[in-house]
Amino acid sequence: MSHPRSRVRLHVSTETLPLTTPFRITGYTFTDATVVVATIRDGDAEGRGEASGVYYLEDGPPEMVAAIEAQRGEIEAGVSRKDLRHLLPPGGARNALDCALWELEARRAGQPVWKLAGLQPPAPLVTTFTLG
């Protein structure tokens, strides 16, 4: 169910981001987070999304990059956010692409993503800590 857009280009990369404070959980200590960055460009518009996956579900950066690359043809043919739900299973790869598609759509429309999604402007949230 792709939309013909021959100008669509996908770029996939990874970035390692240092954590300000080590994150410890169930016997693991993380000092950085490696994320997959998906950038979708269509003409002058560009959308970018990133995700880190879930290590204990074997949804790490290598698996995420492979999943995205396996669908490069469909993505560059002009996949929609709706199509994406059938193209990739839930997980980091789909999340990174979904975020990129939201941003691309918002930039084309000249609106922020929250408005395009019919939501209220984002507000600060109280965060929680995981104990483990």
PDB file of C-alpha atoms in Angstrom:
ATOM      1  CA  MET A   1       0.000   0.000   0.000  1.00  0.00           C
ATOM      2  CA  SER A   2       2.666   2.496  -0.863  1.00  0.00           C
ATOM      3  CA  HIS A   3       2.212   5.921  -2.372  1.00  0.00           C
ATOM      4  CA  PRO A   4       4.307   6.745  -5.433  1.00  0.00           C
ATOM      5  CA  ARG A   5       6.872   9.304  -4.329  1.00  0.00           C
ATOM      6  CA  SER A   6      10.090   8.776  -6.198  1.00  0.00           C
ATOM      7  CA  ARG A   7      11.775  11.592  -4.255  1.00  0.00           C
ATOM      8  CA  VAL A   8      11.599   9.821  -0.882  1.00  0.00           C
ATOM      9  CA  ARG A   9      14.988   8.891   0.553  1.00  0.00           C
ATOM     10  CA  LEU A  10      15.750   6.993   3.741  1.00  0.00           C
ATOM     11  CA  HIS A  11      18.879   7.344   5.836  1.00  0.00           C
ATOM     12  CA  VAL A  12      19.481   5.021   8.803  1.00  0.00           C
ATOM     13  CA  SER A  13      22.297   5.384  11.314  1.00  0.00           C
ATOM     14  CA  THR A  14      23.133   4.780  14.947  1.00  0.00           C
ATOM     15  CA  GLU A  15      24.239   7.257  17.589  1.00  0.00           C
ATOM     16  CA  THR A  16      25.688   6.505  21.007  1.00  0.00           C
ATOM     17  CA  LEU A  17      24.549   9.003  23.605  1.00  0.00           C
ATOM     18  CA  PRO A  18      26.349   9.174  26.967  1.00  0.00           C
ATOM     19  CA  LEU A  19      24.102   9.132  30.037  1.00  0.00           C
ATOM     20  CA  THR A  20      24.693  11.861  32.615  1.00  0.00           C
ATOM     21  CA  THR A  21      24.209   9.321  35.406  1.00  0.00           C
ATOM     22  CA  PRO A  22      24.648   5.547  34.997  1.00  0.00           C
ATOM     23  CA  PHE A  23      21.338   3.683  34.845  1.00  0.00           C
ATOM     24  CA  ARG A  24      21.247   0.442  36.853  1.00  0.00           C
ATOM     25  CA  ILE A  25      18.558  -2.205  36.570  1.00  0.00           C
ATOM     26  CA  THR A  26      18.426  -5.968  37.218  1.00  0.00           C
ATOM     27  CA  GLY A  27      22.145  -6.547  37.226  1.00  0.00           C
ATOM     28  CA  TYR A  28      22.948  -4.225  34.317  1.00  0.00           C
ATOM     29  CA  THR A  29      24.577  -0.818  34.397  1.00  0.00           C
ATOM     30  CA  PHE A  30      24.198   1.419  31.364  1.00  0.00           C
ATOM     31  CA  THR A  31      26.545   4.366  30.878  1.00  0.00           C
ATOM     32  CA  ASP A  32      25.287   5.224  27.399  1.00  0.00           C
ATOM     33  CA  ALA A  33      22.398   4.511  25.066  1.00  0.00           C
ATOM     34  CA  THR A  34      22.790   3.577  21.430  1.00  0.00           C
ATOM     35  CA  VAL A  35      19.830   4.703  19.364  1.00  0.00           C
ATOM     36  CA  VAL A  36      18.814   4.076  15.779  1.00  0.00           C
ATOM     37  CA  VAL A  37      18.075   7.263  13.866  1.00  0.00           C
ATOM     38  CA  ALA A  38      15.775   7.086  10.840  1.00  0.00           C
ATOM     39  CA  THR A  39      15.588  10.123   8.579  1.00  0.00           C
ATOM     40  CA  ILE A  40      13.068  10.274   5.754  1.00  0.00           C
ATOM     41  CA  ARG A  41      13.481  13.060   3.221  1.00  0.00           C
ATOM     42  CA  ASP A  42      10.915  13.956   0.564  1.00  0.00           C
ATOM     43  CA  GLY A  43      12.061  16.899  -1.506  1.00  0.00           C
ATOM     44  CA  ASP A  44      12.734  19.753   0.904  1.00  0.00           C
ATOM     45  CA  ALA A  45      10.821  18.164   3.804  1.00  0.00           C
ATOM     46  CA  GLU A  46      12.562  15.896   6.285  1.00  0.00           C
ATOM     47  CA  GLY A  47      11.390  13.842   9.243  1.00  0.00           C
ATOM     48  CA  ARG A  48      13.645  12.280  11.857  1.00  0.00           C
ATOM     49  CA  GLY A  49      12.872   9.656  14.464  1.00  0.00           C
ATOM     50  CA  GLU A  50      14.946   7.626  16.871  1.00  0.00           C
ATOM     51  CA  ALA A  51      14.502   4.621  19.130  1.00  0.00           C
ATOM     52  CA  SER A  52      16.647   2.499  21.394  1.00  0.00           C
ATOM     53  CA  GLY A  53      14.705  -0.775  21.388  1.00  0.00           C
ATOM     54  CA  VAL A  54      14.569  -3.216  24.275  1.00  0.00           C
ATOM     55  CA  TYR A  55      17.720  -5.252  24.902  1.00  0.00           C
ATOM     56  CA  TYR A  56      15.982  -8.202  26.595  1.00  0.00           C
ATOM     57  CA  LEU A  57      13.579  -8.613  23.647  1.00  0.00           C
ATOM     58  CA  GLU A  58      16.488  -8.856  21.180  1.00  0.00           C
ATOM     59  CA  ASP A  59      15.384  -5.496  19.781  1.00  0.00           C
ATOM     60  CA  GLY A  60      18.747  -3.758  19.836  1.00  0.00           C
ATOM     61  CA  PRO A  61      20.277  -1.402  17.276  1.00  0.00           C
ATOM     62  CA  PRO A  62      21.665  -4.130  14.947  1.00  0.00           C
ATOM     63  CA  GLU A  63      18.271  -5.862  14.724  1.00  0.00           C
ATOM     64  CA  MET A  64      16.472  -2.549  14.288  1.00  0.00           C
ATOM     65  CA  VAL A  65      18.761  -1.382  11.475  1.00  0.00           C
ATOM     66  CA  ALA A  66      18.382  -4.760   9.726  1.00  0.00           C
ATOM     67  CA  ALA A  67      14.576  -4.590   9.997  1.00  0.00           C
ATOM     68  CA  ILE A  68      14.494  -1.077   8.531  1.00  0.00           C
ATOM     69  CA  GLU A  69      16.936  -1.924   5.738  1.00  0.00           C
ATOM     70  CA  ALA A  70      14.865  -5.003   4.823  1.00  0.00           C
ATOM     71  CA  GLN A  71      11.942  -2.655   4.102  1.00  0.00           C
ATOM     72  CA  ARG A  72      13.909   0.153   2.429  1.00  0.00           C
ATOM     73  CA  GLY A  73      12.150  -0.337  -0.933  1.00  0.00           C
ATOM     74  CA  GLU A  74       8.675  -0.010   0.582  1.00  0.00           C
ATOM     75  CA  ILE A  75       9.706   2.950   2.714  1.00  0.00           C
ATOM     76  CA  GLU A  76      11.285   4.820  -0.195  1.00  0.00           C
ATOM     77  CA  ALA A  77       8.221   4.031  -2.327  1.00  0.00           C
ATOM     78  CA  GLY A  78       6.326   6.308   0.065  1.00  0.00           C
ATOM     79  CA  VAL A  79       4.997   4.239   2.959  1.00  0.00           C
ATOM     80  CA  SER A  80       2.356   5.894   5.160  1.00  0.00           C
ATOM     81  CA  ARG A  81       2.114   5.685   8.945  1.00  0.00           C
ATOM     82  CA  LYS A  82      -0.907   3.401   8.495  1.00  0.00           C
ATOM     83  CA  ASP A  83       1.009   1.142   6.087  1.00  0.00           C
ATOM     84  CA  LEU A  84       3.907   0.990   8.533  1.00  0.00           C
ATOM     85  CA  ARG A  85       1.749  -0.927  11.050  1.00  0.00           C
ATOM     86  CA  HIS A  86       1.568  -3.796   8.551  1.00  0.00           C
ATOM     87  CA  LEU A  87       5.137  -3.483   7.303  1.00  0.00           C
ATOM     88  CA  LEU A  88       6.980  -3.908  10.620  1.00  0.00           C
ATOM     89  CA  PRO A  89       6.066  -5.494  13.957  1.00  0.00           C
ATOM     90  CA  PRO A  90       5.872  -3.348  17.102  1.00  0.00           C
ATOM     91  CA  GLY A  91       9.344  -2.434  18.321  1.00  0.00           C
ATOM     92  CA  GLY A  92      12.175   0.002  17.982  1.00  0.00           C
ATOM     93  CA  ALA A  93      12.465  -0.056  14.179  1.00  0.00           C
ATOM     94  CA  ARG A  94       8.795   0.741  13.689  1.00  0.00           C
ATOM     95  CA  ASN A  95       8.941   3.394  16.416  1.00  0.00           C
ATOM     96  CA  ALA A  96      11.867   5.237  14.810  1.00  0.00           C
ATOM     97  CA  LEU A  97      10.174   5.209  11.401  1.00  0.00           C
ATOM     98  CA  ASP A  98       6.784   6.191  12.822  1.00  0.00           C
ATOM     99  CA  CYS A  99       8.341   9.215  14.549  1.00  0.00           C
ATOM    100  CA  ALA A 100      10.134  10.185  11.331  1.00  0.00           C
ATOM    101  CA  LEU A 101       6.894   9.914   9.346  1.00  0.00           C
ATOM    102  CA  TRP A 102       4.993  12.016  11.912  1.00  0.00           C
ATOM    103  CA  GLU A 103       7.649  14.733  11.727  1.00  0.00           C
ATOM    104  CA  LEU A 104       7.733  14.603   7.922  1.00  0.00           C
ATOM    105  CA  GLU A 105       3.943  14.950   7.746  1.00  0.00           C
ATOM    106  CA  ALA A 106       3.969  17.808  10.263  1.00  0.00           C
ATOM    107  CA  ARG A 107       6.663  19.695   8.374  1.00  0.00           C
ATOM    108  CA  ARG A 108       4.768  19.312   5.100  1.00  0.00           C
ATOM    109  CA  ALA A 109       1.642  20.680   6.820  1.00  0.00           C
ATOM    110  CA  GLY A 110       3.553  23.463   8.583  1.00  0.00           C
ATOM    111  CA  GLN A 111       2.173  22.359  11.960  1.00  0.00           C
ATOM    112  CA  PRO A 112       3.684  20.825  15.091  1.00  0.00           C
ATOM    113  CA  VAL A 113       3.146  17.082  15.508  1.00  0.00           C
ATOM    114  CA  TRP A 114       0.948  17.524  18.585  1.00  0.00           C
ATOM    115  CA  LYS A 115      -1.458  19.707  16.627  1.00  0.00           C
ATOM    116  CA  LEU A 116      -1.499  17.354  13.636  1.00  0.00           C
ATOM    117  CA  ALA A 117      -2.360  14.501  16.025  1.00  0.00           C
ATOM    118  CA  GLY A 118      -5.228  16.505  17.529  1.00  0.00           C
ATOM    119  CA  LEU A 119      -3.579  16.836  20.944  1.00  0.00           C
ATOM    120  CA  GLN A 120      -3.023  19.699  23.348  1.00  0.00           C
ATOM    121  CA  PRO A 121       0.413  21.365  23.457  1.00  0.00           C
ATOM    122  CA  PRO A 122       2.896  19.256  25.429  1.00  0.00           C
ATOM    123  CA  ALA A 123       3.429  20.159  29.078  1.00  0.00           C
ATOM    124  CA  PRO A 124       6.142  19.112  31.544  1.00  0.00           C
ATOM    125  CA  LEU A 125       5.500  15.757  33.220  1.00  0.00           C
ATOM    126  CA  VAL A 126       6.555  14.405  36.587  1.00  0.00           C
ATOM    127  CA  THR A 127       8.965  11.514  36.038  1.00  0.00           C
ATOM    128  CA  THR A 128       9.375   8.311  38.003  1.00  0.00           C
ATOM    129  CA  PHE A 129      12.303   6.096  38.832  1.00  0.00           C
ATOM    130  CA  THR A 130      12.598   2.352  38.327  1.00  0.00           C
ATOM    131  CA  LEU A 131      13.879   0.454  41.353  1.00  0.00           C
ATOM    132  CA  GLY A 132      15.458  -2.876  40.686  1.00  0.00           C
TER     133      GLY A 132
END
